[in-house]
XYZ file of C-alpha atoms in Angstrom:
594
model
C 21.248 -28.091 -8.541
C 17.404 -28.639 -7.855
C 15.926 -29.251 -4.472
C 15.054 -32.795 -3.829
C 11.383 -32.012 -3.248
C 11.285 -30.389 -6.695
C 12.892 -33.692 -8.238
C 10.209 -35.808 -6.269
C 7.525 -33.656 -7.544
C 8.833 -34.001 -11.249
C 8.722 -37.794 -10.726
C 5.242 -37.654 -9.855
C 4.281 -35.565 -12.831
C 5.928 -37.777 -15.251
C 3.813 -40.586 -13.699
C 0.783 -38.721 -14.561
C 2.122 -37.432 -17.844
C 1.880 -33.795 -16.585
C 3.765 -31.099 -18.195
C 3.290 -28.131 -15.919
C 2.277 -28.043 -12.196
C 1.398 -25.037 -10.315
C 1.684 -24.692 -6.831
C -0.060 -21.504 -5.143
C 0.122 -20.351 -1.509
C -3.454 -21.272 -0.756
C -5.936 -23.434 1.212
C -9.670 -24.099 0.183
C -10.769 -20.823 1.619
C -8.377 -18.344 0.169
C -6.699 -17.704 3.363
C -3.575 -15.190 3.408
C -2.112 -17.400 6.243
C -2.208 -20.951 6.104
C -2.098 -23.927 8.390
C 0.879 -26.222 8.097
C -1.161 -28.826 6.167
C -1.568 -26.392 3.280
C 2.138 -25.089 2.835
C 2.946 -27.182 0.002
C 4.564 -24.162 -1.769
C 6.823 -23.582 1.075
C 7.753 -27.309 1.576
C 8.564 -27.685 -2.242
C 10.400 -24.607 -2.724
C 11.923 -23.576 0.686
C 10.730 -20.147 0.312
C 8.993 -19.020 3.603
C 7.244 -15.736 2.684
C 3.491 -15.742 2.900
C 2.839 -14.983 -0.684
C 3.898 -16.542 -3.759
C 3.071 -19.132 -6.496
C 5.576 -21.914 -7.754
C 5.220 -23.626 -11.297
C 7.354 -26.621 -12.213
C 8.080 -28.344 -15.541
C 10.556 -31.139 -16.285
C 13.416 -28.819 -16.893
C 12.425 -25.283 -15.356
C 10.958 -24.124 -11.893
C 9.809 -20.591 -11.185
C 8.446 -18.665 -8.241
C 6.403 -15.367 -8.401
C 6.088 -13.090 -5.370
C 5.373 -9.488 -4.724
C 7.652 -6.540 -3.618
C 7.550 -7.264 0.121
C 9.628 -10.434 -0.691
C 11.941 -9.726 -3.354
C 14.926 -9.614 -1.132
C 13.775 -12.540 1.107
C 12.911 -14.769 -1.809
C 16.257 -13.910 -3.490
C 18.260 -15.382 -0.480
C 15.965 -18.395 0.157
C 15.902 -19.629 -3.197
C 19.644 -19.290 -3.888
C 20.971 -22.369 -5.233
C 17.459 -24.240 -5.463
C 17.423 -24.096 -9.279
C 14.093 -22.008 -8.821
C 13.910 -18.830 -10.841
C 12.563 -15.660 -9.129
C 10.159 -13.741 -10.968
C 9.358 -10.353 -9.388
C 5.819 -9.737 -9.731
C 4.747 -6.250 -11.051
C 8.160 -5.296 -12.083
C 8.957 -4.030 -15.575
C 9.971 -6.720 -18.220
C 8.900 -9.538 -15.653
C 6.296 -11.850 -17.288
C 3.213 -12.728 -15.227
C 2.661 -16.400 -14.170
C 0.032 -16.511 -16.915
C 2.412 -15.331 -19.721
C 5.303 -17.686 -18.595
C 2.920 -20.702 -18.493
C 1.592 -19.915 -21.676
C 5.126 -20.043 -23.042
C 6.268 -23.158 -21.329
C 3.296 -25.387 -21.879
C 3.929 -27.717 -24.905
C 1.268 -28.399 -27.518
C -1.322 -30.584 -26.097
C 0.354 -30.514 -22.711
C -1.161 -31.055 -19.270
C -1.392 -28.418 -16.678
C -2.148 -29.621 -13.176
C -3.048 -27.864 -9.973
C -5.157 -28.723 -6.869
C -8.783 -27.487 -7.649
C -9.621 -27.216 -4.001
C -7.159 -24.490 -3.210
C -7.496 -22.377 -6.248
C -10.196 -19.940 -6.801
C -12.604 -20.235 -10.012
C -10.785 -17.154 -11.468
C -7.762 -18.605 -11.161
C -8.833 -21.955 -12.661
C -10.341 -19.977 -15.467
C -7.034 -18.388 -16.367
C -5.443 -21.991 -16.102
C -7.906 -23.368 -18.466
C -7.628 -20.590 -21.034
C -3.820 -21.378 -21.176
C -4.470 -25.062 -21.722
C -7.003 -24.699 -24.245
C -4.799 -22.350 -26.430
C -2.257 -25.094 -26.556
C -5.070 -27.602 -27.383
C -4.005 -29.289 -23.919
C -5.934 -30.054 -20.780
C -5.955 -29.483 -17.079
C -5.678 -32.001 -14.254
C -7.183 -31.065 -10.810
C -4.797 -33.000 -8.680
C -3.149 -32.354 -5.361
C 0.346 -33.535 -6.523
C 2.233 -32.321 -3.423
C 0.126 -35.101 -1.368
C 2.021 -37.767 -3.361
C 5.613 -36.595 -2.425
C 5.264 -34.815 0.834
C 6.120 -37.250 3.534
C 4.906 -36.728 7.025
C 2.492 -34.010 5.773
C 0.667 -32.413 8.908
C -2.777 -33.061 9.478
C -5.352 -30.152 9.041
C -6.145 -28.557 12.507
C -9.311 -29.126 14.222
C -9.604 -26.812 17.290
C -12.661 -25.877 19.329
C -14.858 -23.038 18.141
C -16.220 -20.385 20.684
C -19.083 -17.832 20.493
C -18.281 -14.014 20.588
C -20.745 -12.182 22.803
C -22.927 -9.504 21.580
C -20.961 -6.828 23.957
C -17.973 -7.554 21.498
C -19.862 -7.883 18.159
C -22.591 -5.159 18.577
C -24.766 -7.309 16.199
C -26.374 -10.698 16.542
C -25.957 -13.440 14.094
C -29.518 -13.298 13.181
C -29.415 -9.733 12.242
C -26.202 -10.168 10.227
C -27.958 -13.146 8.380
C -31.078 -10.919 7.736
C -28.959 -8.151 6.198
C -27.045 -10.552 3.898
C -30.477 -12.009 2.769
C -31.826 -8.654 1.708
C -28.828 -8.250 -0.537
C -29.340 -11.853 -1.893
C -32.980 -10.723 -2.901
C -31.527 -7.737 -4.749
C -29.152 -10.157 -6.553
C -32.129 -12.385 -7.127
C -30.337 -15.311 -5.653
C -31.957 -18.264 -3.932
C -28.754 -19.336 -2.218
C -25.206 -17.717 -1.288
C -22.360 -19.991 -0.946
C -19.319 -18.518 1.480
C -15.944 -20.303 1.483
C -13.964 -17.459 3.096
C -13.229 -18.072 6.947
C -13.346 -14.583 8.121
C -16.747 -14.001 6.369
C -18.060 -17.044 8.119
C -16.631 -16.235 11.601
C -18.072 -12.719 11.330
C -21.549 -13.983 10.022
C -21.713 -16.672 12.948
C -20.191 -14.562 15.592
C -17.934 -17.508 16.126
C -14.006 -17.545 16.507
C -11.700 -20.272 16.418
C -7.930 -21.229 16.303
C -7.232 -23.239 13.281
C -5.083 -20.797 11.631
C -2.035 -19.203 13.569
C -2.767 -15.628 14.212
C -6.264 -15.654 12.828
C -8.962 -16.530 15.002
C -10.891 -18.372 12.420
C -12.089 -22.069 12.034
C -12.291 -24.393 8.683
C -15.700 -24.217 7.677
C -18.072 -23.674 4.626
C -21.425 -21.787 4.856
C -24.441 -22.140 2.685
C -27.501 -19.592 3.085
C -30.952 -19.738 1.546
C -33.487 -17.168 2.116
C -34.867 -19.154 5.061
C -32.265 -21.694 5.986
C -28.468 -21.903 6.816
C -25.947 -24.868 6.724
C -22.564 -24.546 8.468
C -20.046 -27.229 7.589
C -17.506 -27.481 10.424
C -14.979 -30.211 11.382
C -16.383 -33.048 13.564
C -16.265 -32.540 17.170
C -15.285 -28.763 17.369
C -18.493 -27.199 18.190
C -19.336 -27.255 22.051
C -22.813 -28.259 23.107
C -23.665 -24.854 24.185
C -22.591 -23.223 21.003
C -24.392 -25.728 19.108
C -27.625 -25.095 20.676
C -27.210 -21.253 20.161
C -26.643 -21.875 16.455
C -29.760 -24.148 15.983
C -31.764 -21.642 17.846
C -30.585 -19.039 15.214
C -31.245 -21.210 12.432
C -28.080 -22.625 11.553
C -27.856 -26.393 10.765
C -24.551 -28.041 11.470
C -22.706 -30.431 8.844
C -19.553 -32.301 8.636
C -16.785 -30.395 6.882
C -15.705 -33.521 4.869
C -19.269 -33.783 3.336
C -19.320 -30.076 1.746
C -18.566 -30.998 -1.809
C -20.934 -33.868 -1.674
C -24.127 -31.818 -0.345
C -23.350 -28.620 -2.113
C -25.142 -29.507 -5.419
C -27.942 -31.484 -3.493
C -28.680 -28.407 -1.307
C -28.340 -25.837 -4.111
C -29.362 -27.828 -7.018
C -31.248 -25.917 -9.918
C -31.337 -22.800 -8.136
C -29.837 -19.312 -8.567
C -26.716 -19.101 -6.565
C -24.697 -16.095 -5.319
C -20.894 -16.690 -5.113
C -17.672 -14.785 -5.552
C -15.423 -16.560 -8.256
C -12.416 -14.676 -6.794
C -12.966 -16.463 -3.453
C -14.770 -19.625 -4.016
C -12.336 -22.421 -4.972
C -12.730 -24.309 -8.369
C -13.884 -27.502 -7.070
C -16.786 -26.024 -5.286
C -17.617 -23.741 -8.275
C -17.685 -26.754 -10.507
C -19.972 -28.764 -8.206
C -22.522 -25.513 -8.461
C -22.001 -24.741 -11.950
C -23.117 -28.195 -13.081
C -26.634 -27.835 -11.694
C -27.082 -24.363 -10.570
C -27.584 -20.688 -12.245
C -24.496 -18.718 -11.007
C -24.352 -15.184 -9.880
C -20.858 -14.010 -9.721
C -20.404 -11.129 -7.096
C -18.558 -10.183 -3.851
C -19.867 -11.530 -0.573
C -22.161 -9.016 0.838
C -20.394 -9.873 4.006
C -17.166 -8.592 2.899
C -18.207 -4.838 2.749
C -20.591 -5.217 5.863
C -17.676 -6.265 8.268
C -15.374 -3.618 6.913
C -17.497 -0.900 8.427
C -17.341 -1.495 12.169
C -20.546 -0.597 14.303
C -20.383 1.761 17.357
C -19.846 -1.411 19.648
C -16.861 -2.497 17.725
C -15.260 0.788 17.425
C -15.481 1.602 21.196
C -14.017 -2.011 21.793
C -11.250 -1.531 19.255
C -10.158 1.749 21.192
C -9.909 -0.298 24.139
C -7.883 -2.791 22.597
C -5.390 -0.272 21.239
C -4.919 1.372 24.706
C -3.944 -2.237 25.942
C -1.663 -2.662 22.864
C -0.054 0.707 23.593
C 0.552 0.099 26.997
C 2.427 -3.181 25.879
C 4.217 -1.524 23.097
C 5.319 1.604 25.372
C 6.634 -0.723 28.007
C 8.694 -2.552 25.455
C 10.064 0.526 23.766
C 11.025 1.830 27.420
C 12.742 -1.553 28.167
C 14.512 -1.517 24.885
C 15.954 2.066 25.320
C 16.966 1.483 28.832
C 18.924 -1.817 28.209
C 20.333 -1.722 24.674
C 23.748 -0.499 26.157
C 23.730 -2.759 28.910
C 22.983 -6.238 27.816
C 22.992 -8.402 24.975
C 19.554 -8.652 22.988
C 18.614 -10.591 20.050
C 15.894 -10.024 17.608
C 14.052 -13.078 18.918
C 14.476 -12.112 22.531
C 13.149 -8.542 21.878
C 9.914 -10.288 19.991
C 9.594 -12.461 23.056
C 9.636 -9.791 25.434
C 7.089 -7.606 23.479
C 4.813 -10.669 23.645
C 5.356 -10.838 27.416
C 4.076 -7.267 27.800
C 0.995 -8.083 25.482
C 0.250 -11.263 27.443
C -0.008 -9.145 30.685
C -3.018 -7.337 28.900
C -6.752 -8.574 29.710
C -8.402 -10.521 26.907
C -5.219 -10.925 24.988
C -5.456 -14.013 22.966
C -2.053 -13.889 20.734
C -0.374 -12.136 18.064
C -2.215 -10.926 14.854
C 0.784 -11.969 12.737
C 4.298 -13.160 13.265
C 6.146 -10.247 14.681
C 8.784 -8.634 12.396
C 11.788 -7.713 14.838
C 14.614 -6.461 12.339
C 17.935 -4.925 13.418
C 20.131 -2.923 10.858
C 20.011 -4.335 7.298
C 17.476 -6.960 8.211
C 14.907 -4.092 8.257
C 15.254 -3.735 4.552
C 13.619 -7.085 4.125
C 9.776 -5.777 4.719
C 8.551 -9.129 5.927
C 11.739 -10.460 7.746
C 11.668 -13.292 10.003
C 14.813 -14.193 11.972
C 16.081 -17.660 12.096
C 16.463 -18.904 15.663
C 17.902 -16.121 17.855
C 18.321 -13.675 14.856
C 21.001 -11.015 14.808
C 22.148 -9.385 18.137
C 20.999 -5.811 18.497
C 23.973 -3.226 18.503
C 23.546 0.299 20.214
C 23.544 1.899 16.842
C 21.376 2.372 13.672
C 17.811 1.190 13.317
C 15.604 -1.508 14.834
C 12.300 -1.957 13.135
C 9.387 -3.699 14.932
C 6.139 -4.467 13.112
C 3.821 -6.352 15.422
C -0.014 -6.752 16.478
C -2.257 -8.486 18.900
C -5.381 -10.134 19.061
C -7.813 -9.135 21.894
C -11.658 -10.006 22.355
C -11.889 -6.146 21.655
C -10.152 -5.976 18.426
C -7.108 -6.513 16.136
C -3.929 -4.426 16.389
C -1.104 -3.714 13.939
C 1.497 -1.360 14.701
C 5.275 -0.641 13.434
C 7.783 1.508 15.205
C 11.426 2.185 13.956
C 13.623 2.811 16.930
C 17.166 4.563 16.966
C 19.288 2.127 19.002
C 22.257 4.520 18.929
C 23.691 7.121 16.677
C 22.213 7.782 13.292
C 23.731 9.564 10.410
C 22.096 12.451 8.383
C 20.744 10.346 5.802
C 19.249 7.700 8.177
C 17.483 10.706 9.999
C 16.250 12.406 6.865
C 14.681 9.081 5.437
C 13.052 8.298 8.868
C 11.514 11.972 8.749
C 10.030 11.457 5.391
C 8.400 8.258 6.445
C 7.161 9.850 9.453
C 5.818 12.951 7.647
C 3.791 10.773 5.320
C 2.343 8.779 7.874
C 1.199 11.909 9.704
C -0.138 13.539 6.555
C -2.182 10.665 5.565
C -3.729 10.504 9.003
C -4.540 13.968 8.881
C -6.287 13.958 5.453
C -9.833 15.356 5.117
C -11.589 14.162 2.090
C -15.019 13.943 0.422
C -16.948 10.833 0.748
C -16.739 8.757 -2.506
C -12.925 8.724 -2.361
C -11.029 5.489 -2.499
C -7.836 4.529 -0.945
C -5.927 5.046 -4.360
C -7.070 8.740 -4.045
C -5.172 9.211 -0.750
C -2.160 7.080 -1.273
C 0.038 10.170 -2.485
C -0.330 11.843 0.802
C 1.850 9.141 2.480
C 4.419 8.668 -0.504
C 4.864 12.457 -1.550
C 7.696 13.132 1.006
C 9.496 9.981 -0.309
C 8.750 10.676 -3.967
C 10.033 14.020 -3.717
C 13.515 12.516 -2.646
C 13.195 10.051 -5.541
C 12.450 7.071 -3.154
C 9.368 4.603 -2.867
C 8.355 1.298 -1.066
C 7.088 -1.740 -2.797
C 4.016 -2.385 -0.925
C 0.719 -0.905 -0.436
C 0.608 2.022 2.141
C -2.382 0.355 4.132
C -4.780 -2.389 4.293
C -8.110 -2.859 6.119
C -7.996 -4.627 9.560
C -10.700 -7.080 10.844
C -12.360 -6.935 14.302
C -10.814 -9.605 16.256
C -10.356 -11.225 12.776
C -7.779 -11.288 9.959
C -5.219 -8.612 10.329
C -5.454 -7.900 6.597
C -8.949 -7.411 5.491
C -10.389 -5.922 2.396
C -11.994 -4.186 0.736
C -10.465 -0.984 1.851
C -7.013 -0.213 1.475
C -4.419 2.644 0.422
C -2.536 1.849 -2.714
C -1.917 3.510 -5.943
C -0.942 0.561 -7.931
C -4.058 -1.163 -8.831
C -4.243 -4.583 -10.506
C -5.219 -4.962 -14.285
C -8.505 -6.630 -13.425
C -9.747 -3.511 -11.733
C -9.648 -1.473 -8.499
C -9.247 -3.283 -5.210
C -9.562 -0.450 -3.092
C -13.207 0.227 -1.999
C -14.988 3.686 -1.135
C -13.728 4.603 2.131
C -16.671 4.776 4.531
C -17.105 5.921 8.224
C -16.315 2.900 10.559
C -13.675 1.386 8.311
C -10.129 0.714 9.821
C -7.177 0.883 7.543
C -3.517 0.847 8.296
C -1.129 3.693 7.278
C 2.267 2.449 6.905
C 4.811 4.153 4.375
C 8.637 3.064 4.524
C 12.162 3.037 3.136
C 14.049 -0.063 2.361
C 17.731 0.150 1.508
C 19.191 -3.422 0.739
C 22.155 -4.234 2.752
C 21.573 -0.940 4.965
C 18.387 -0.623 6.860
C 14.629 -0.563 6.752
C 12.324 1.993 8.172
C 8.559 1.930 8.471
C 6.169 3.862 10.799
C 2.478 2.456 10.968
C -0.658 3.544 12.751
C -4.108 2.092 12.296
C -6.657 4.999 11.258
C -10.432 4.892 11.843
C -12.502 6.662 9.202
C -15.064 9.013 10.679
C -17.477 11.891 9.658
C -16.301 15.424 9.392
C -18.601 18.524 8.400
C -21.128 17.995 5.768
C -21.837 21.325 3.704
C -22.873 22.203 0.165
C -20.037 20.103 -1.237
C -21.180 16.917 0.254
C -20.005 14.761 3.399
C -16.371 15.256 4.368
C -14.638 12.437 6.035
C -11.383 12.210 8.216
C -9.237 9.840 10.191
C -8.606 9.225 13.777
C -5.455 7.520 14.991
C -6.297 4.283 16.880
C -2.682 3.095 17.413
C -1.234 4.795 20.559
C 2.507 4.608 20.945
C 5.367 6.999 20.947
C 7.368 8.013 17.857
C 11.082 8.023 18.357
C 12.030 11.573 18.531
C 15.624 10.808 18.632
C 15.464 9.712 14.905
C 13.732 12.928 13.557
C 15.624 15.415 11.478
C 13.886 18.709 12.746
C 15.214 20.676 9.783
C 12.943 18.523 7.607
C 10.022 19.024 9.575
C 7.887 22.230 8.677
C 5.267 23.726 11.181
C 2.483 21.697 10.102
C 4.491 18.466 10.405
C 5.414 19.421 14.088
C 1.722 20.496 14.701
C 0.709 17.029 13.606
C 3.253 15.127 15.652
C 2.599 16.948 18.821
C -1.122 16.554 18.446
C -0.526 12.632 18.171
C 1.659 12.522 21.160
C -0.937 14.408 23.221
C -3.480 11.840 22.258
C -1.094 9.099 23.249
C -0.042 10.889 26.361
C -3.696 11.343 27.613
C -4.741 7.561 26.728
C -1.723 5.926 28.089
C -0.664 7.977 31.169
C -3.074 6.356 33.562
C -1.759 2.880 33.001
C 2.045 3.687 33.477
C 4.092 4.168 36.633
C 7.348 4.757 38.039
C 10.260 4.691 35.475
C 8.106 3.625 32.674
C 5.850 6.616 33.180
C 8.729 9.087 33.419
C 10.454 7.496 30.346
C 7.051 7.860 28.342
C 6.226 11.338 29.408
C 9.811 12.648 28.143
C 9.121 10.567 24.836
C 5.942 11.947 24.084
C 6.865 15.552 25.341
C 5.969 18.418 22.978
C 8.759 19.745 20.519
């Protein structure tokens, strides 16, 4: 039986003579995490994962999501009448392939043009044209979503130079140099993290991401920042005006876009700019389709940012270590739910100076729940038992940087199979963190280091090994990443450069049994340079103990043990000055040499 929300959507579609409606997980800025106003796919389907696309016709509905959410989506879509399509799996049609089959001749395909990229829109238009049909850019969920939350409009604030290491004037100058190389008179930026980085501003319009709803237009001499009314304090407004940024109303962006850029050359990224904005530009401008220069610039952290990021990880390491100590000492003596554990960890983070909130919703998963890579407990969640695994994936936002750490903890006795799997994950994480490679390598070149211990056992995990991380920005940031499986449209993993921060997070997920993931953030830095070129290596930024109770020592060779001891020495040196009493005593034992 179909969900009542889907039936309401079908009635609206019938009224507009629409054959197929596509609802992505998206806002006008291509954000990964969404404000409540833009969670139309979640409202209609009931699937709560952070990635997925819903498509609906009069007699069919399907939802596409990636490997992180297969198990979760299977549960949440049960009984909804919505078919789960596991993206990337053998024999599973892509969204485009299925829509091409289901769109009738001369049928109309609908989607909201403000929340899909130009690239996505091109794919949809091609499907419609092949059926001699058309597209309709319409926000249909707006017609059926009663009580839809309004978009947030929170105050923005300026991030001082002591945190950014580079002024907004300097950043604008660098971007304009790139515009000249592209022979572009204007550059349109719609991605919120790029705008926050360029302007050295932060906000709170999206949970866990310190960004604000905005658009930015740059010319070679001027800049126009479109923000919601009333969100820029007067002092910040004066700063921006002094640096050459004119403030405009967010609601007037689509109206002013062609007037400002008309009949000129415009640089914009069709993978990022929403289709409505692209259409406004294309009608009156010469378009240069290319990546935002700021995307690669902000991926390479400057020396001020690097020093701050290290400070953030010491703070975060202290919080996580206190939490691990508390968990180990209390698991046998008091009932603890998954939610209570998450709250306790958040309490320790709140004790740290300049902490502003989590960098993503914490994943606290006991036992079989750990097999859901992005598990979120309902209400209190499961009660932790003094046995098996407990997986904690969490992170914090600090003025000094963004953190992301996963630790899998043994709450009690483990069997040999569990220890063997834990050890394979640990070996892969340490091997990637210890990699040395020539500059020019991409993340795809190094992904094998993390997966090799698992592949040797005939195991794998359905997610990338690592993602880039922003500076007091989005916890998931491109273009750097570790993944071997590349999309058909081309590589997403960038050449690795000194200053890039990338996560290292292999895992094992056995449905109905347990999940294991161990994650550190790595800083890419220079090693030696010789006749073969510039070598690079990684430095562990994340600082917290690995649970030695879960290790199968028979699976660890001399090099594995050397890597583990070296990491724990680094953790001990960094965190010991900030711990005392029972916590320090527990910590020193937890990171002791083996």
